[in-house]
mmCIF file of C-alpha atoms in Angstrom:
data_model
loop_
_atom_site.group_PDB
_atom_site.id
_atom_site.type_symbol
_atom_site.label_atom_id
_atom_site.label_comp_id
_atom_site.label_asym_id
_atom_site.label_seq_id
_atom_site.Cartn_x
_atom_site.Cartn_y
_atom_site.Cartn_z
ATOM 1 C CA MET A 15 -110.720 6.282 7.428
ATOM 2 C CA VAL A 16 -106.217 7.023 8.585
ATOM 3 C CA VAL A 17 -104.649 10.079 7.875
ATOM 4 C CA GLU A 18 -100.695 9.284 7.520
ATOM 5 C CA ASN A 19 -98.950 11.572 9.865
ATOM 6 C CA ALA A 20 -97.210 13.972 6.814
ATOM 7 C CA ASP A 21 -94.211 15.021 9.177
ATOM 8 C CA SER A 22 -92.986 10.331 8.798
ATOM 9 C CA GLY A 23 -90.736 9.970 5.756
ATOM 10 C CA PRO A 24 -90.144 6.343 3.789
ATOM 11 C CA SER A 25 -90.260 3.923 5.666
ATOM 12 C CA LYS A 26 -85.990 2.047 5.883
ATOM 13 C CA PRO A 27 -85.658 -1.573 5.512
ATOM 14 C CA ALA A 28 -84.767 -3.670 8.794
ATOM 15 C CA ASP A 29 -82.556 -6.032 6.768
ATOM 16 C CA VAL A 30 -79.897 -3.000 5.095
ATOM 17 C CA ARG A 31 -75.979 -3.214 5.479
ATOM 18 C CA CYS A 32 -73.330 -0.831 6.119
ATOM 19 C CA PRO A 33 -70.807 -2.180 2.695
ATOM 20 C CA ARG A 34 -68.181 -1.073 5.049
ATOM 21 C CA LYS A 35 -69.319 -3.646 7.119
ATOM 22 C CA LEU A 36 -69.219 -6.047 5.209
ATOM 23 C CA GLU A 37 -65.763 -4.876 3.995
ATOM 24 C CA LYS A 38 -64.366 -5.379 7.483
ATOM 25 C CA LYS A 39 -65.478 -8.685 7.241
ATOM 26 C CA SER A 40 -63.425 -9.871 4.759
ATOM 27 C CA LYS A 41 -60.975 -7.950 5.198
ATOM 28 C CA GLN A 42 -57.413 -10.764 5.078
ATOM 29 C CA GLN A 43 -55.799 -10.990 8.078
ATOM 30 C CA ALA A 44 -51.596 -11.754 7.990
ATOM 31 C CA CYS A 45 -50.670 -15.079 10.428
ATOM 32 C CA ASP A 46 -47.871 -17.788 10.769
ATOM 33 C CA GLY A 47 -47.097 -20.527 9.250
ATOM 34 C CA PHE A 48 -48.575 -23.541 10.844
ATOM 35 C CA THR A 49 -50.346 -22.413 12.781
ATOM 36 C CA ILE A 50 -54.346 -22.408 13.589
ATOM 37 C CA ARG A 51 -54.852 -19.327 12.525
ATOM 38 C CA ALA A 52 -52.568 -20.313 9.289
ATOM 39 C CA MET A 53 -56.175 -22.519 8.503
ATOM 40 C CA MET A 54 -59.480 -20.115 8.731
ATOM 41 C CA LYS A 55 -60.787 -18.440 6.170
ATOM 42 C CA ASN A 56 -59.370 -15.159 5.220
ATOM 43 C CA SER A 57 -55.723 -16.130 6.495
ATOM 44 C CA VAL A 58 -52.981 -14.224 5.023
ATOM 45 C CA VAL A 59 -49.754 -16.743 5.717
ATOM 46 C CA ARG A 60 -46.674 -14.628 6.212
ATOM 47 C CA GLY A 61 -43.557 -15.802 4.150
ATOM 48 C CA PRO A 62 -40.153 -17.033 5.617
ATOM 49 C CA PRO A 63 -37.900 -14.008 7.042
ATOM 50 C CA LEU A 64 -35.082 -12.788 4.598
ATOM 51 C CA ALA A 65 -31.803 -14.707 5.845
ATOM 52 C CA GLY A 66 -29.776 -11.290 5.781
ATOM 53 C CA SER A 67 -26.447 -12.707 4.532
ATOM 54 C CA ILE A 68 -25.651 -9.468 2.761
ATOM 55 C CA LYS A 69 -26.312 -7.603 6.057
ATOM 56 C CA GLU A 70 -24.222 -4.874 6.765
ATOM 57 C CA ARG A 71 -22.733 -5.620 10.455
ATOM 58 C CA PRO A 72 -22.246 -2.469 12.876
ATOM 59 C CA ALA A 73 -18.990 -1.913 13.417
ATOM 60 C CA LYS A 74 -17.185 -2.090 16.064
ATOM 61 C CA PRO A 75 -14.078 0.432 18.059
ATOM 62 C CA THR A 76 -11.434 -0.913 17.506
ATOM 63 C CA ALA A 77 -8.029 -1.123 19.432
ATOM 64 C CA PHE A 78 -5.930 0.356 15.854
ATOM 65 C CA ARG A 79 -8.068 3.984 16.609
ATOM 66 C CA LYS A 80 -7.282 3.935 20.260
ATOM 67 C CA PHE A 81 -3.520 3.456 18.754
ATOM 68 C CA TYR A 82 -3.162 5.692 16.588
ATOM 69 C CA GLU A 83 -4.883 8.658 18.589
ATOM 70 C CA ARG A 84 -2.855 8.066 21.182
ATOM 71 C CA GLY A 85 -0.199 8.743 18.765
ATOM 72 C CA ASP A 86 1.521 4.649 19.548
ATOM 73 C CA PHE A 87 2.109 4.316 16.265
ATOM 74 C CA PRO A 88 5.488 5.881 13.722
ATOM 75 C CA ILE A 89 3.467 6.743 11.195
ATOM 76 C CA ALA A 90 2.408 10.488 9.503
ATOM 77 C CA VAL A 91 0.727 11.273 6.032
ATOM 78 C CA GLU A 92 3.020 12.015 3.306
ATOM 79 C CA HIS A 93 1.111 13.951 0.443
ATOM 80 C CA ASP A 94 2.140 14.001 -3.141
ATOM 81 C CA ALA A 95 0.384 14.613 -6.709
ATOM 82 C CA ILE A 96 -0.780 12.037 -7.308
ATOM 83 C CA ALA A 97 -1.633 10.303 -4.117
ATOM 84 C CA ASN A 98 -0.930 10.142 -0.137
ATOM 85 C CA LYS A 99 1.274 7.743 1.047
ATOM 86 C CA ILE A 100 2.825 7.186 4.410
ATOM 87 C CA ALA A 101 5.768 8.380 6.125
ATOM 88 C CA TRP A 102 7.493 5.674 8.117
ATOM 89 C CA LYS A 103 9.704 7.351 11.073
ATOM 90 C CA VAL A 104 11.470 4.176 11.711
ATOM 91 C CA GLU A 105 12.804 2.011 9.073
ATOM 92 C CA ILE A 106 9.636 -1.033 7.913
ATOM 93 C CA GLU A 107 12.136 -4.073 8.620
ATOM 94 C CA ASN A 108 13.105 -2.977 12.466
ATOM 95 C CA LEU A 109 9.568 -3.241 12.970
ATOM 96 C CA ASP A 110 7.799 -5.884 15.781
ATOM 97 C CA TYR A 111 5.254 -7.718 13.599
ATOM 98 C CA HIS A 112 4.398 -9.583 16.288
ATOM 99 C CA TYR A 113 3.064 -6.256 17.827
ATOM 100 C CA PHE A 114 2.707 -3.841 15.441
ATOM 101 C CA LEU A 115 0.527 -6.179 12.446
ATOM 102 C CA PRO A 116 -1.730 -7.778 13.657
ATOM 103 C CA LEU A 117 -2.783 -3.966 15.181
ATOM 104 C CA PHE A 118 -2.887 -2.843 11.421
ATOM 105 C CA PHE A 119 -4.936 -5.962 10.358
ATOM 106 C CA ASP A 120 -7.194 -4.747 13.283
ATOM 107 C CA GLY A 121 -7.927 -1.696 11.526
ATOM 108 C CA LEU A 122 -8.982 -3.092 8.549
ATOM 109 C CA CYS A 123 -13.243 -2.582 9.950
ATOM 110 C CA GLU A 124 -11.622 1.276 9.617
ATOM 111 C CA ARG A 125 -14.236 3.011 7.538
ATOM 112 C CA LYS A 126 -13.059 6.393 8.725
ATOM 113 C CA PHE A 127 -10.270 9.072 7.545
ATOM 114 C CA PRO A 128 -6.905 8.539 8.904
ATOM 115 C CA TYR A 129 -7.354 5.455 10.063
ATOM 116 C CA GLU A 130 -8.934 3.323 6.995
ATOM 117 C CA PHE A 131 -6.038 5.032 5.161
ATOM 118 C CA PHE A 132 -3.007 4.209 7.908
ATOM 119 C CA ALA A 133 -4.641 0.574 8.457
ATOM 120 C CA ARG A 134 -4.698 -0.607 4.182
ATOM 121 C CA GLN A 135 -1.728 1.085 3.365
ATOM 122 C CA GLY A 136 0.396 0.043 6.706
ATOM 123 C CA ILE A 137 -0.364 -3.424 6.015
ATOM 124 C CA HIS A 138 0.422 -3.282 2.216
ATOM 125 C CA ASP A 139 3.580 -1.382 3.364
ATOM 126 C CA MET A 140 4.869 -4.186 6.240
ATOM 127 C CA LEU A 141 3.776 -6.788 3.644
ATOM 128 C CA GLU A 142 6.121 -5.207 0.978
ATOM 129 C CA HIS A 143 8.897 -5.688 2.883
ATOM 130 C CA GLY A 144 8.101 -7.774 5.986
ATOM 131 C CA GLY A 145 10.339 -11.292 4.630
ATOM 132 C CA ASN A 146 10.583 -13.828 6.637
ATOM 133 C CA LYS A 147 8.783 -11.796 9.540
ATOM 134 C CA ILE A 148 5.540 -12.235 8.603
ATOM 135 C CA LEU A 149 5.155 -16.781 8.438
ATOM 136 C CA PRO A 150 5.465 -16.295 12.858
ATOM 137 C CA VAL A 151 2.997 -13.700 12.834
ATOM 138 C CA VAL A 152 -0.353 -15.727 10.719
ATOM 139 C CA PRO A 153 -1.885 -17.175 13.282
ATOM 140 C CA GLN A 154 -2.737 -14.121 15.003
ATOM 141 C CA LEU A 155 -4.158 -12.614 12.017
ATOM 142 C CA ILE A 156 -7.497 -14.663 11.683
ATOM 143 C CA LEU A 157 -9.560 -13.661 14.600
ATOM 144 C CA PRO A 158 -8.720 -9.779 12.816
ATOM 145 C CA ILE A 159 -9.418 -10.875 8.870
ATOM 146 C CA LYS A 160 -11.709 -12.977 10.394
ATOM 147 C CA LYS A 161 -13.899 -9.771 12.258
ATOM 148 C CA ALA A 162 -13.518 -7.721 8.589
ATOM 149 C CA LEU A 163 -15.652 -9.994 6.471
ATOM 150 C CA ASN A 164 -18.593 -10.736 8.903
ATOM 151 C CA LEU A 165 -18.849 -6.775 8.410
ATOM 152 C CA ARG A 166 -20.407 -7.117 5.295
ATOM 153 C CA ASN A 167 -19.617 -4.153 4.476
ATOM 154 C CA ARG A 168 -18.540 -3.443 0.389
ATOM 155 C CA LYS A 169 -15.420 -1.298 1.545
ATOM 156 C CA VAL A 170 -14.545 -3.460 4.001
ATOM 157 C CA LEU A 171 -14.736 -6.818 1.993
ATOM 158 C CA ILE A 172 -13.009 -5.275 -1.455
ATOM 159 C CA SER A 173 -9.967 -3.618 0.342
ATOM 160 C CA THR A 174 -9.876 -7.311 3.130
ATOM 161 C CA LEU A 175 -9.935 -9.624 -0.390
ATOM 162 C CA LYS A 176 -6.740 -7.598 -2.367
ATOM 163 C CA ILE A 177 -4.405 -7.034 1.425
ATOM 164 C CA LEU A 178 -5.658 -11.606 1.131
ATOM 165 C CA GLN A 179 -4.360 -11.856 -2.091
ATOM 166 C CA HIS A 180 -0.522 -9.861 -1.398
ATOM 167 C CA LEU A 181 -0.509 -11.564 2.138
ATOM 168 C CA VAL A 182 -0.651 -15.361 0.492
ATOM 169 C CA ALA A 183 1.985 -14.531 -1.713
ATOM 170 C CA SER A 184 4.088 -12.108 0.433
ATOM 171 C CA ALA A 185 6.517 -14.435 1.485
ATOM 172 C CA ASP A 186 7.173 -18.303 1.843
ATOM 173 C CA MET A 187 4.532 -20.554 3.436
ATOM 174 C CA VAL A 188 2.285 -18.187 4.263
ATOM 175 C CA GLY A 189 0.035 -19.502 2.005
ATOM 176 C CA GLU A 190 -0.322 -23.310 3.240
ATOM 177 C CA ALA A 191 -0.068 -21.534 7.256
ATOM 178 C CA LEU A 192 -2.923 -20.334 6.067
ATOM 179 C CA VAL A 193 -4.652 -24.302 4.547
ATOM 180 C CA PRO A 194 -5.591 -24.623 8.568
ATOM 181 C CA TYR A 195 -7.674 -21.208 8.513
ATOM 182 C CA TYR A 196 -10.178 -21.683 5.926
ATOM 183 C CA ARG A 197 -12.722 -22.842 7.838
ATOM 184 C CA GLN A 198 -12.611 -19.058 9.683
ATOM 185 C CA ILE A 199 -12.063 -16.909 6.044
ATOM 186 C CA LEU A 200 -14.123 -18.733 3.746
ATOM 187 C CA PRO A 201 -17.167 -18.838 4.620
ATOM 188 C CA VAL A 202 -18.278 -14.945 3.860
ATOM 189 C CA LEU A 203 -16.345 -15.603 0.643
ATOM 190 C CA ASN A 204 -19.345 -18.133 -0.306
ATOM 191 C CA ILE A 205 -21.663 -15.639 0.761
ATOM 192 C CA PHE A 206 -20.659 -13.417 -1.635
ATOM 193 C CA LYS A 207 -18.630 -15.223 -4.871
ATOM 194 C CA HIS A 208 -21.711 -15.393 -7.463
ATOM 195 C CA MET A 209 -22.649 -11.252 -6.563
ATOM 196 C CA ASN A 210 -21.504 -10.504 -10.150
ATOM 197 C CA VAL A 211 -23.159 -7.105 -11.699
ATOM 198 C CA ASN A 212 -24.736 -8.955 -15.027
ATOM 199 C CA LEU A 213 -24.913 -5.791 -17.593
ATOM 200 C CA GLY A 214 -25.557 -7.695 -20.701
ATOM 201 C CA ASP A 215 -23.070 -6.472 -23.512
ATOM 202 C CA GLY A 216 -23.298 -2.307 -21.255
ATOM 203 C CA ILE A 217 -19.202 -2.215 -19.336
ATOM 204 C CA GLU A 218 -19.227 -3.072 -15.837
ATOM 205 C CA TYR A 219 -16.568 -0.500 -14.939
ATOM 206 C CA SER A 220 -16.249 -1.518 -11.330
ATOM 207 C CA GLN A 221 -14.383 -5.356 -12.586
ATOM 208 C CA GLN A 222 -11.098 -1.918 -14.163
ATOM 209 C CA LYS A 223 -10.784 -1.154 -10.897
ATOM 210 C CA ARG A 224 -10.934 -4.257 -9.125
ATOM 211 C CA GLU A 225 -14.210 -3.543 -6.556
ATOM 212 C CA ASN A 226 -16.736 -6.323 -8.495
ATOM 213 C CA ILE A 227 -16.349 -8.378 -4.929
ATOM 214 C CA GLY A 228 -17.328 -12.032 -6.759
ATOM 215 C CA ALA A 229 -14.800 -11.146 -9.584
ATOM 216 C CA LEU A 230 -12.552 -10.170 -6.178
ATOM 217 C CA VAL A 231 -13.844 -13.264 -4.602
ATOM 218 C CA GLN A 232 -12.595 -16.057 -7.162
ATOM 219 C CA GLU A 233 -9.425 -13.887 -6.782
ATOM 220 C CA THR A 234 -8.478 -14.703 -3.354
ATOM 221 C CA LEU A 235 -9.229 -18.475 -4.524
ATOM 222 C CA GLU A 236 -7.672 -18.677 -6.656
ATOM 223 C CA ALA A 237 -4.081 -17.167 -5.244
ATOM 224 C CA PHE A 238 -5.499 -19.600 -1.905
ATOM 225 C CA GLU A 239 -4.917 -22.714 -4.069
ATOM 226 C CA ARG A 240 -1.116 -21.601 -5.828
ATOM 227 C CA TYR A 241 0.573 -20.931 -2.546
ATOM 228 C CA GLY A 242 -1.192 -23.144 -0.419
ATOM 229 C CA GLY A 243 0.201 -26.380 -1.438
ATOM 230 C CA GLU A 244 -1.117 -29.748 -2.276
ATOM 231 C CA ASN A 245 -4.097 -28.960 -0.372
ATOM 232 C CA ALA A 246 -5.869 -26.316 -0.542
ATOM 233 C CA TYR A 247 -7.862 -26.743 -2.933
ATOM 234 C CA ILE A 248 -9.783 -30.074 -1.439
ATOM 235 C CA ASN A 249 -9.888 -27.207 1.533
ATOM 236 C CA ILE A 250 -11.156 -24.669 -0.845
ATOM 237 C CA LYS A 251 -14.009 -26.934 -2.551
ATOM 238 C CA TYR A 252 -15.405 -28.026 1.493
ATOM 239 C CA MET A 253 -16.211 -24.561 1.886
ATOM 240 C CA VAL A 254 -17.256 -23.471 -1.773
ATOM 241 C CA PRO A 255 -18.579 -26.309 -4.106
ATOM 242 C CA THR A 256 -18.636 -24.042 -6.319
ATOM 243 C CA TYR A 257 -15.530 -23.006 -7.422
ATOM 244 C CA TRP A 258 -13.456 -25.393 -9.523
ATOM 245 C CA SER A 259 -9.040 -25.633 -10.059
ATOM 246 C CA CYS A 260 -7.479 -23.174 -11.418
ATOM 247 C CA LEU A 261 -4.604 -24.955 -11.697
#
């Protein structure tokens, strides 16, 4: 007669597997497309990365800030009850536009006070009083304009688009002088042309404040066409295919 040992417990089946190990084996693995691993079992193909066309770019130190901190600009802040203004220490008409206007346009990339205030307000003042001095300086303004637009910063875009509208209407032939440079200016405008806020029946207050980027791009393109002469539309259409003539 065989006596069983009381201390020995019931025997365990040898083929029982731990469910955690099964979960690890069936776990899906991410991999790139068009590779050998993508054809393997339990593989998930990653989607393409974001293009980042509207992603904000970092800003570099500007020459405008350097010259301002050095005290080379004949300007100061004039505090008013409604809004701050620039107090010019010399007559604006007597300024050297070949020297000062490109420097102020370089300040379009600034986003901190007082640099951004002096740069933007200074440009509007110089465009308002420049007259015939503006046209010869247009080629020097293209690079600063392109740098400001390429930042993809919302505040910088809004102020730059408003300044472009003021620039083409500031003096005769300025709009036509910008036509050869559409390939440097319009690619970013084409990206943000359809960036509008759709609220259905709601009210979009940024349009009243002229802060809707899509609407500002449309206004700017229309201003380019009005002041750019007979070759403006075909050049705008080449760079912005979805634009239709306003004339």
